[in-house]
Structures are given as C-alpha cells and as structure tokens.
Backbone as a printed PyTorch tensor [residue, N CA C, xyz], in Angstrom:
tensor([[[ -2.4190,  24.5960,  -8.7550],
         [ -1.8520,  23.4660,  -8.0400],
         [ -1.4710,  23.9330,  -6.6390]],

        [[ -1.8220,  23.1290,  -5.6610],
         [ -1.5420,  23.4650,  -4.2710],
         [ -0.0610,  23.2710,  -3.9700]],

        [[  0.5610,  24.2800,  -3.3880],
         [  1.9530,  24.2020,  -2.9520],
         [  1.9640,  24.0300,  -1.4400]],

        [[  2.7920,  23.0940,  -0.9500],
         [  2.8410,  22.7870,   0.4780],
         [  4.2790,  22.9210,   0.9620]],

        [[  4.4830,  23.7310,   1.9990],
         [  5.8020,  23.8720,   2.6160],
         [  6.0200,  22.6770,   3.5470]],

        [[  7.1370,  21.9740,   3.3590],
         [  7.4290,  20.7750,   4.1490],
         [  8.9110,  20.7520,   4.5130]],

        [[  9.2570,  19.8530,   5.4190],
         [ 10.6540,  19.5380,   5.7060],
         [ 10.8410,  18.0800,   5.3290]],

        [[ 11.6070,  17.8470,   4.2700],
         [ 11.8150,  16.4880,   3.7790],
         [ 13.0930,  15.9110,   4.3630]],

        [[ 12.9520,  14.7900,   5.0460],
         [ 14.1090,  14.0900,   5.5770],
         [ 14.5740,  13.0130,   4.6110]],

        [[ 15.7240,  12.4420,   4.9030],
         [ 16.2700,  11.3780,   4.0590],
         [ 15.3170,  10.1890,   3.9750]],

        [[ 14.7000,   9.8290,   5.1160],
         [ 13.7950,   8.6800,   5.1320],
         [ 12.6080,   8.9000,   4.2010]],

        [[ 11.9990,  10.0810,   4.2730],
         [ 10.8500,  10.3870,   3.4020],
         [ 11.2420,  10.3210,   1.9360]],

        [[ 12.4190,  10.8190,   1.6090],
         [ 12.8640,  10.7810,   0.2130],
         [ 13.1650,   9.3540,  -0.2410]],

        [[ 13.7430,   8.5410,   0.6480],
         [ 13.9980,   7.1360,   0.2860],
         [ 12.6920,   6.3880,   0.0730]],

        [[ 11.7220,   6.6160,   0.9460],
         [ 10.4290,   5.9240,   0.8600],
         [  9.4940,   6.6070,  -0.1330]],

        [[  9.8650,   7.8170,  -0.5700],
         [  9.0890,   8.5870,  -1.5380],
         [  7.6590,   8.8050,  -1.0410]],

        [[  7.5460,   9.0440,   0.2790],
         [  6.2410,   9.2220,   0.8940],
         [  6.3790,  10.1340,   2.1080]],

        [[  5.3350,  10.9330,   2.3570],
         [  5.3740,  11.8850,   3.4590],
         [  3.9630,  12.0620,   4.0100]],

        [[  3.8420,  12.1450,   5.3390],
         [  2.5600,  12.4620,   5.9620],
         [  2.4880,  13.9680,   6.1700]],

        [[  1.3700,  14.5620,   5.7490],
         [  1.1800,  16.0080,   5.8510],
         [ -0.1060,  16.2740,   6.6290]],

        [[  0.0080,  17.0230,   7.7130],
         [ -1.1550,  17.4340,   8.5060],
         [ -1.7850,  18.6540,   7.8490]],

        [[ -3.0890,  18.5890,   7.6380],
         [ -3.8140,  19.7180,   7.0530],
         [ -3.6670,  20.9630,   7.9330]],

        [[ -3.8060,  20.7770,   9.2370],
         [ -3.7360,  21.8960,  10.1770],
         [ -2.3230,  22.4730,  10.2230]],

        [[ -1.3020,  21.6110,  10.3780],
         [  0.0820,  22.0910,  10.4800],
         [  0.5370,  22.7850,   9.1990]],

        [[  0.0800,  22.2930,   8.0450],
         [  0.4640,  22.8990,   6.7640],
         [ -0.3620,  24.1450,   6.4580]],

        [[ -1.4060,  24.3980,   7.2560],
         [ -2.2750,  25.5670,   7.0810],
         [ -2.8240,  25.6430,   5.6510]],

        [[ -3.3540,  24.5100,   5.1970],
         [ -3.8790,  24.4470,   3.8300],
         [ -5.2090,  25.1870,   3.7340]],

        [[ -5.4340,  25.9190,   2.6540],
         [ -6.6680,  26.6990,   2.5160],
         [ -7.9060,  25.8520,   2.2290]],

        [[ -7.7090,  24.6180,   1.7550],
         [ -8.8380,  23.7370,   1.4320],
         [ -8.3740,  22.2910,   1.5550]],

        [[ -9.3400,  21.3810,   1.5750],
         [ -9.0140,  19.9650,   1.6340],
         [ -8.4400,  19.4690,   0.3150]],

        [[ -7.5990,  18.4580,   0.3990],
         [ -7.0130,  17.8430,  -0.7890],
         [ -7.7520,  16.5510,  -1.1020]],

        [[ -7.7860,  16.1980,  -2.3610],
         [ -8.4840,  14.9970,  -2.8120],
         [ -7.4850,  13.8960,  -3.1510]],

        [[ -7.8480,  12.6230,  -2.9550],
         [ -6.9680,  11.5360,  -3.3790],
         [ -6.6580,  11.6610,  -4.8750]],

        [[ -5.3900,  11.4940,  -5.2100],
         [ -4.9480,  11.5970,  -6.5960],
         [ -4.5900,  13.0060,  -7.0260]],

        [[ -4.9120,  13.9950,  -6.2030],
         [ -4.6260,  15.3870,  -6.5710],
         [ -3.1180,  15.6340,  -6.6420]],

        [[ -2.6990,  16.3290,  -7.6840],
         [ -1.3000,  16.7020,  -7.8610],
         [ -0.9880,  17.8820,  -6.9490]],

        [[  0.1440,  17.8190,  -6.2570],
         [  0.5740,  18.9110,  -5.3900],
         [  2.0540,  19.1940,  -5.6340]],

        [[  2.4800,  20.3240,  -5.1380],
         [  3.8680,  20.7410,  -5.2410],
         [  4.4140,  20.8550,  -3.8280]],

        [[  5.4700,  20.1120,  -3.5260],
         [  6.0970,  20.1870,  -2.2070],
         [  7.2930,  21.1230,  -2.2920]],

        [[  7.4870,  21.9350,  -1.2460],
         [  8.6580,  22.8050,  -1.2130],
         [  9.3640,  22.6640,   0.1240]],

        [[ 10.6210,  22.2940,   0.0630],
         [ 11.4960,  22.2180,   1.2200],
         [ 12.5240,  23.3360,   1.0540]],

        [[ 12.7200,  24.1440,   2.0810],
         [ 13.6410,  25.2850,   1.9710],
         [ 15.0530,  24.8750,   1.5900]],

        [[ 15.4790,  23.7040,   2.0260],
         [ 16.8450,  23.2520,   1.7490],
         [ 16.9190,  22.4360,   0.4620]],

        [[ 15.9790,  21.5230,   0.2580],
         [ 16.0550,  20.5750,  -0.8600],
         [ 15.3350,  21.0330,  -2.1210]],

        [[ 14.5280,  22.0690,  -2.0290],
         [ 13.8640,  22.6000,  -3.2150],
         [ 12.4660,  22.0400,  -3.4190]],

        [[ 12.0560,  21.9900,  -4.6840],
         [ 10.6940,  21.6000,  -5.0630],
         [ 10.6260,  20.1470,  -5.5140]],

        [[  9.4620,  19.5190,  -5.2380],
         [  9.2000,  18.1500,  -5.6690],
         [  7.7590,  18.0520,  -6.1480]],

        [[  7.5560,  17.3050,  -7.2270],
         [  6.1890,  16.9990,  -7.6390],
         [  5.7070,  15.8400,  -6.7770]],

        [[  4.4070,  15.7970,  -6.5230],
         [  3.8400,  14.7540,  -5.6690],
         [  2.3460,  14.6590,  -5.9380]],

        [[  1.7340,  13.6250,  -5.3560],
         [  0.2780,  13.5140,  -5.4220],
         [ -0.2390,  12.9290,  -4.1140]],

        [[ -1.5040,  13.2020,  -3.8210],
         [ -2.1330,  12.6980,  -2.6040],
         [ -2.4690,  11.2260,  -2.8330]],

        [[ -1.7920,  10.3510,  -2.1000],
         [ -1.9810,   8.9130,  -2.2680],
         [ -3.0700,   8.3690,  -1.3460]],

        [[ -3.2500,   8.9990,  -0.1870],
         [ -4.2120,   8.4930,   0.7890],
         [ -4.5080,   9.6190,   1.7810]],

        [[ -5.5850,   9.4630,   2.5260],
         [ -5.8820,  10.4350,   3.5770],
         [ -6.5790,   9.7440,   4.7260]],

        [[ -6.4840,  10.3740,   5.8970],
         [ -7.1000,   9.8320,   7.1010],
         [ -7.6430,  11.0030,   7.9130]],

        [[ -8.7500,  10.7640,   8.5770],
         [ -9.3870,  11.8070,   9.3720],
         [ -9.2140,  11.5030,  10.8550]],

        [[ -8.8830,  12.5330,  11.6240],
         [ -8.8690,  12.4400,  13.0780],
         [ -9.9050,  13.4400,  13.5870]],

        [[-10.0580,  13.5290,  14.8940],
         [-11.0730,  14.4260,  15.4600],
         [-10.8540,  15.8810,  15.0450]],

        [[ -9.6150,  16.3280,  14.9700],
         [ -9.3780,  17.7340,  14.6720],
         [ -8.5150,  18.0070,  13.4610]],

        [[ -8.2530,  16.9870,  12.6450],
         [ -7.3150,  17.1910,  11.5400],
         [ -7.5590,  16.1630,  10.4390]],

        [[ -7.0220,  16.4600,   9.2910],
         [ -6.9510,  15.4990,   8.1920],
         [ -5.4760,  15.2980,   7.8990]],

        [[ -5.0650,  14.0400,   7.7810],
         [ -3.6680,  13.7310,   7.4850],
         [ -3.6140,  13.1010,   6.1060]],

        [[ -2.7600,  13.6520,   5.2610],
         [ -2.5980,  13.1740,   3.8930],
         [ -1.2880,  12.4080,   3.7760]],

        [[ -1.3310,  11.2710,   3.0680],
         [ -0.0780,  10.6030,   2.6900],
         [  0.2030,  11.0510,   1.2690]],

        [[  1.3130,  11.7280,   1.1070],
         [  1.6840,  12.2980,  -0.1770],
         [  2.8130,  11.4650,  -0.7680]],

        [[  2.6170,  10.9900,  -1.9970],
         [  3.6440,  10.2200,  -2.7010],
         [  4.5360,  11.2000,  -3.4570]],

        [[  5.8150,  11.1780,  -3.1330],
         [  6.7820,  12.0940,  -3.7360],
         [  7.2390,  11.5160,  -5.0650]],

        [[  7.1880,  12.3220,  -6.1010],
         [  7.5660,  11.8470,  -7.4300],
         [  8.9990,  12.2080,  -7.7780]],

        [[  9.2660,  13.4740,  -8.0680],
         [ 10.6200,  13.8310,  -8.4900],
         [ 10.9290,  15.2670,  -8.1270]],

        [[ 12.2200,  15.5700,  -8.0840],
         [ 12.6560,  16.9310,  -7.8310],
         [ 12.4030,  17.8110,  -9.0480]],

        [[ 12.1420,  19.0820,  -8.8000],
         [ 11.8740,  20.0350,  -9.8710],
         [ 12.8110,  21.2270,  -9.7410]],

        [[ 13.1280,  21.8350, -10.8550],
         [ 13.8580,  23.0960, -10.8160],
         [ 12.8810,  24.1920, -10.3980]],

        [[ 13.4100,  25.3420, -10.0430],
         [ 12.5400,  26.4670,  -9.6840],
         [ 11.6340,  26.8440, -10.8550]],

        [[ 12.1700,  26.8160, -12.0770],
         [ 11.3710,  27.1570, -13.2620],
         [ 10.2380,  26.1570, -13.4820]],

        [[ 10.5400,  24.8600, -13.3120],
         [  9.5060,  23.8370, -13.4750],
         [  8.4190,  24.0020, -12.4160]],

        [[  8.8240,  24.3070, -11.1840],
         [  7.8470,  24.5130, -10.1080],
         [  6.9660,  25.7220, -10.4150]],

        [[  7.5630,  26.7820, -10.9210],
         [  6.7970,  27.9770, -11.2710],
         [  5.7900,  27.6770, -12.3790]],

        [[  6.1940,  26.8800, -13.3730],
         [  5.2710,  26.4720, -14.4410],
         [  4.0770,  25.7260, -13.8590]],

        [[  4.3480,  24.8380, -12.9130],
         [  3.2660,  24.0560, -12.3060],
         [  2.3350,  24.9410, -11.4870]],

        [[  2.8980,  25.8910, -10.7630],
         [  2.0510,  26.7910,  -9.9670],
         [  1.1740,  27.6560, -10.8760]],

        [[  1.7100,  28.0260, -12.0190],
         [  0.9400,  28.8240, -12.9820],
         [ -0.0260,  27.9650, -13.7880]],

        [[  0.2010,  26.6520, -13.7830],
         [ -0.6450,  25.7600, -14.5690],
         [ -0.2660,  25.7180, -16.0290]],

        [[  0.9830,  26.0470, -16.3550],
         [  1.4160,  26.0890, -17.7530],
         [  2.2320,  24.8760, -18.1640]],

        [[  2.2450,  23.8300, -17.3340],
         [  3.0730,  22.6680, -17.6650],
         [  2.3130,  21.6060, -18.4470]],

        [[  1.0000,  21.7530, -18.6100],
         [  0.1990,  20.7350, -19.3020],
         [  0.5250,  20.7310, -20.7900]],

        [[  0.5710,  19.5420, -21.4150],
         [  0.8480,  19.4880, -22.8450],
         [ -0.2720,  20.1450, -23.6350]],

        [[  0.0830,  20.7880, -24.7310],
         [ -0.9200,  21.4150, -25.5830],
         [ -1.1080,  20.5790, -26.8270]],

        [[ -2.3320,  20.5280, -27.3080],
         [ -2.6090,  19.7980, -28.5390],
         [ -2.3680,  18.3080, -28.4360]],

        [[ -2.4220,  17.7480, -27.2250],
         [ -2.2390,  16.3150, -27.0630],
         [ -0.7900,  15.8580, -27.1600]],

        [[  0.1430,  16.7840, -27.2760],
         [  1.5560,  16.4200, -27.3860],
         [  2.1200,  16.0890, -26.0140]],

        [[  3.0150,  15.1420, -25.9950],
         [  3.6890,  14.7700, -24.7570],
         [  4.9470,  15.6220, -24.6450]],

        [[  5.1180,  16.2410, -23.4970],
         [  6.2720,  17.1080, -23.2850],
         [  7.3740,  16.3710, -22.5330]],

        [[  8.5360,  16.9870, -22.4900],
         [  9.6500,  16.4210, -21.7330],
         [  9.2620,  16.3000, -20.2590]],

        [[  8.5210,  17.2840, -19.7440],
         [  8.0750,  17.2430, -18.3490],
         [  7.1820,  16.0320, -18.0980]],

        [[  6.2870,  15.7250, -19.0450],
         [  5.4240,  14.5440, -18.9100],
         [  6.2650,  13.2780, -18.8120]],

        [[  7.2710,  13.1760, -19.6700],
         [  8.1270,  11.9860, -19.6690],
         [  8.9200,  11.8670, -18.3750]],

        [[  9.4600,  12.9760, -17.9030],
         [ 10.2260,  12.9470, -16.6600],
         [  9.3190,  12.5810, -15.4910]],

        [[  8.0740,  13.1000, -15.4830],
         [  7.1160,  12.7210, -14.4390],
         [  6.8310,  11.2260, -14.4760]],

        [[  6.6500,  10.6960, -15.6700],
         [  6.3810,   9.2690, -15.8150],
         [  7.5590,   8.4440, -15.3090]],

        [[  8.7670,   8.8450, -15.6530],
         [  9.9500,   8.1320, -15.1620],
         [ 10.0310,   8.2020, -13.6390]],

        [[  9.6850,   9.3560, -13.0700],
         [  9.6720,   9.4830, -11.6140],
         [  8.6490,   8.5630, -10.9780]],

        [[  7.4830,   8.4480, -11.6050],
         [  6.4460,   7.5350, -11.1100],
         [  6.9390,   6.0980, -11.1660]],

        [[  7.5440,   5.7270, -12.2800],
         [  8.0310,   4.3580, -12.4310],
         [  9.1240,   4.0540, -11.4220]],

        [[ 10.0170,   5.0130, -11.1890],
         [ 11.0810,   4.8040, -10.2170],
         [ 10.4800,   4.5480,  -8.8440]],

        [[  9.4440,   5.3080,  -8.4720],
         [  8.7810,   5.0990,  -7.1930],
         [  8.1040,   3.7520,  -7.1170]],

        [[  7.5340,   3.2920,  -8.2360],
         [  6.8620,   1.9950,  -8.2920],
         [  7.8670,   0.8690,  -8.1550]],

        [[  8.9830,   0.9880,  -8.8660],
         [ 10.0150,  -0.0490,  -8.8140],
         [ 10.6090,  -0.1220,  -7.4220]],

        [[ 10.8360,   1.0240,  -6.7840],
         [ 11.4150,   1.0380,  -5.4430],
         [ 10.4740,   0.4020,  -4.4320]],

        [[  9.1680,   0.5200,  -4.6560],
         [  8.1910,  -0.0130,  -3.7120],
         [  7.8270,  -1.4630,  -4.0010]],

        [[  8.1970,  -1.9590,  -5.1820],
         [  7.8400,  -3.3220,  -5.5660],
         [  8.6710,  -4.3190,  -4.7670]],

        [[  8.0750,  -5.4430,  -4.3800],
         [  8.8360,  -6.4410,  -3.6370],
         [  9.8950,  -7.0810,  -4.5290]],

        [[ 10.9590,  -7.5140,  -3.8960],
         [ 12.0290,  -8.1830,  -4.6280],
         [ 11.5140,  -9.5180,  -5.1570]],

        [[ 11.9620,  -9.9290,  -6.3450],
         [ 11.4990, -11.2000,  -6.8860],
         [ 11.9780, -12.3670,  -6.0290]],

        [[ 11.1590, -13.3900,  -5.9580],
         [ 11.4970, -14.5920,  -5.2040],
         [ 12.2690, -15.5160,  -6.1310]],

        [[ 13.4830, -15.9320,  -5.7190],
         [ 14.2580, -16.8090,  -6.5960],
         [ 13.5740, -18.1650,  -6.7530]],

        [[ 13.6700, -18.6980,  -7.9530],
         [ 13.0930, -20.0190,  -8.2190],
         [ 13.9350, -21.0670,  -7.5050]],

        [[ 13.2620, -22.0620,  -6.9530],
         [ 13.9920, -23.1390,  -6.2830],
         [ 14.0910, -24.3230,  -7.2260]],

        [[ 15.2020, -24.9610,  -7.1690],
         [ 15.4060, -26.1340,  -8.0250],
         [ 14.5390, -27.2770,  -7.5150]],

        [[ 13.9170, -27.9820,  -8.4200],
         [ 13.1110, -29.1400,  -8.0280],
         [ 13.8550, -30.3960,  -8.4380]],

        [[ 13.7340, -31.4120,  -7.6150],
         [ 14.4060, -32.6620,  -7.8870],
         [ 13.3840, -33.6590,  -8.3990]],

        [[ 13.7350, -34.3540,  -9.4430],
         [ 12.8230, -35.3740,  -9.9640],
         [ 12.7910, -36.5570,  -9.0160]],

        [[ 11.6100, -37.0190,  -8.7750],
         [ 11.5100, -38.2050,  -7.9230],
         [ 11.6130, -39.4380,  -8.8060]],

        [[ 11.9540, -40.5030,  -8.2250],
         [ 12.0980, -41.7450,  -8.9670],
         [ 10.7660, -42.4210,  -9.2430]],

        [[  9.6650, -41.8270,  -8.8450],
         [  8.3460, -42.4090,  -9.0520],
         [  7.9230, -42.1960, -10.4920]],

        [[  7.4120, -43.2760, -11.1050],
         [  6.9360, -43.1860, -12.4830],
         [  5.4550, -43.2950, -12.5170]]])
C-alpha cells in the first residue's frame, strides 16, 4: 500500500478530501482511481484513504484523495505490511471500522433532506 506524507488541515479533515500532487509527494509510481492509500501527517498521525479522482496537467498528476478514518500506528503498520486483509473470508474489526468511516464520509457529503411542504386542498371538485 502506498504511503503518502501530507499536511492535513482542519478543512481537509472536515471535507474528508485532499488534493495530492504526484510531483510534490514524490510518488514512485502513478496511483489508480479506487486505489487504497495510507496518508501520514506528522502531527495528526495516519489515515486510511483512497484515490477518488485524478487530473492531468502538463507536468503533474493531481489526485483527489478521499480520507476515510484515523489509524493507530499499529494499524498503519499492518496496512503497510499488507496484513490487514481478512483471512478465510472473515470480516475483521478493521473492515467494520473502515466501513463505518466510509459511511460517515458518505453521510457528511449527502445533501440535507428537503422538508415536505404542506399542501392545501382546493375547493375544486
């Protein structure tokens, strides 16, 4: 799993999204849409994420990375080693926490429901 050094601000964490320059991050290879990545901020720690979108410019590739959830150092190490995948088809606690993180991001991005308006009956029969 690709680990990316970043500086996460409050806005990025609230929006659960971050733009990452391929050149500035000095990535060894291109990332694919949907690819799972590990973000590391020196102050805030590790976060699971995935590549949600990408754009090409003349000299760079810019990735929009969707931030999922914070990870402990041990969880991040498991992901870097590739040992976090469930074995034998079993769902692990990490899988469930990832799913909850995904849902939280989806709910936060979903538009607020539109309140129903009261309708008045007309006197027409």
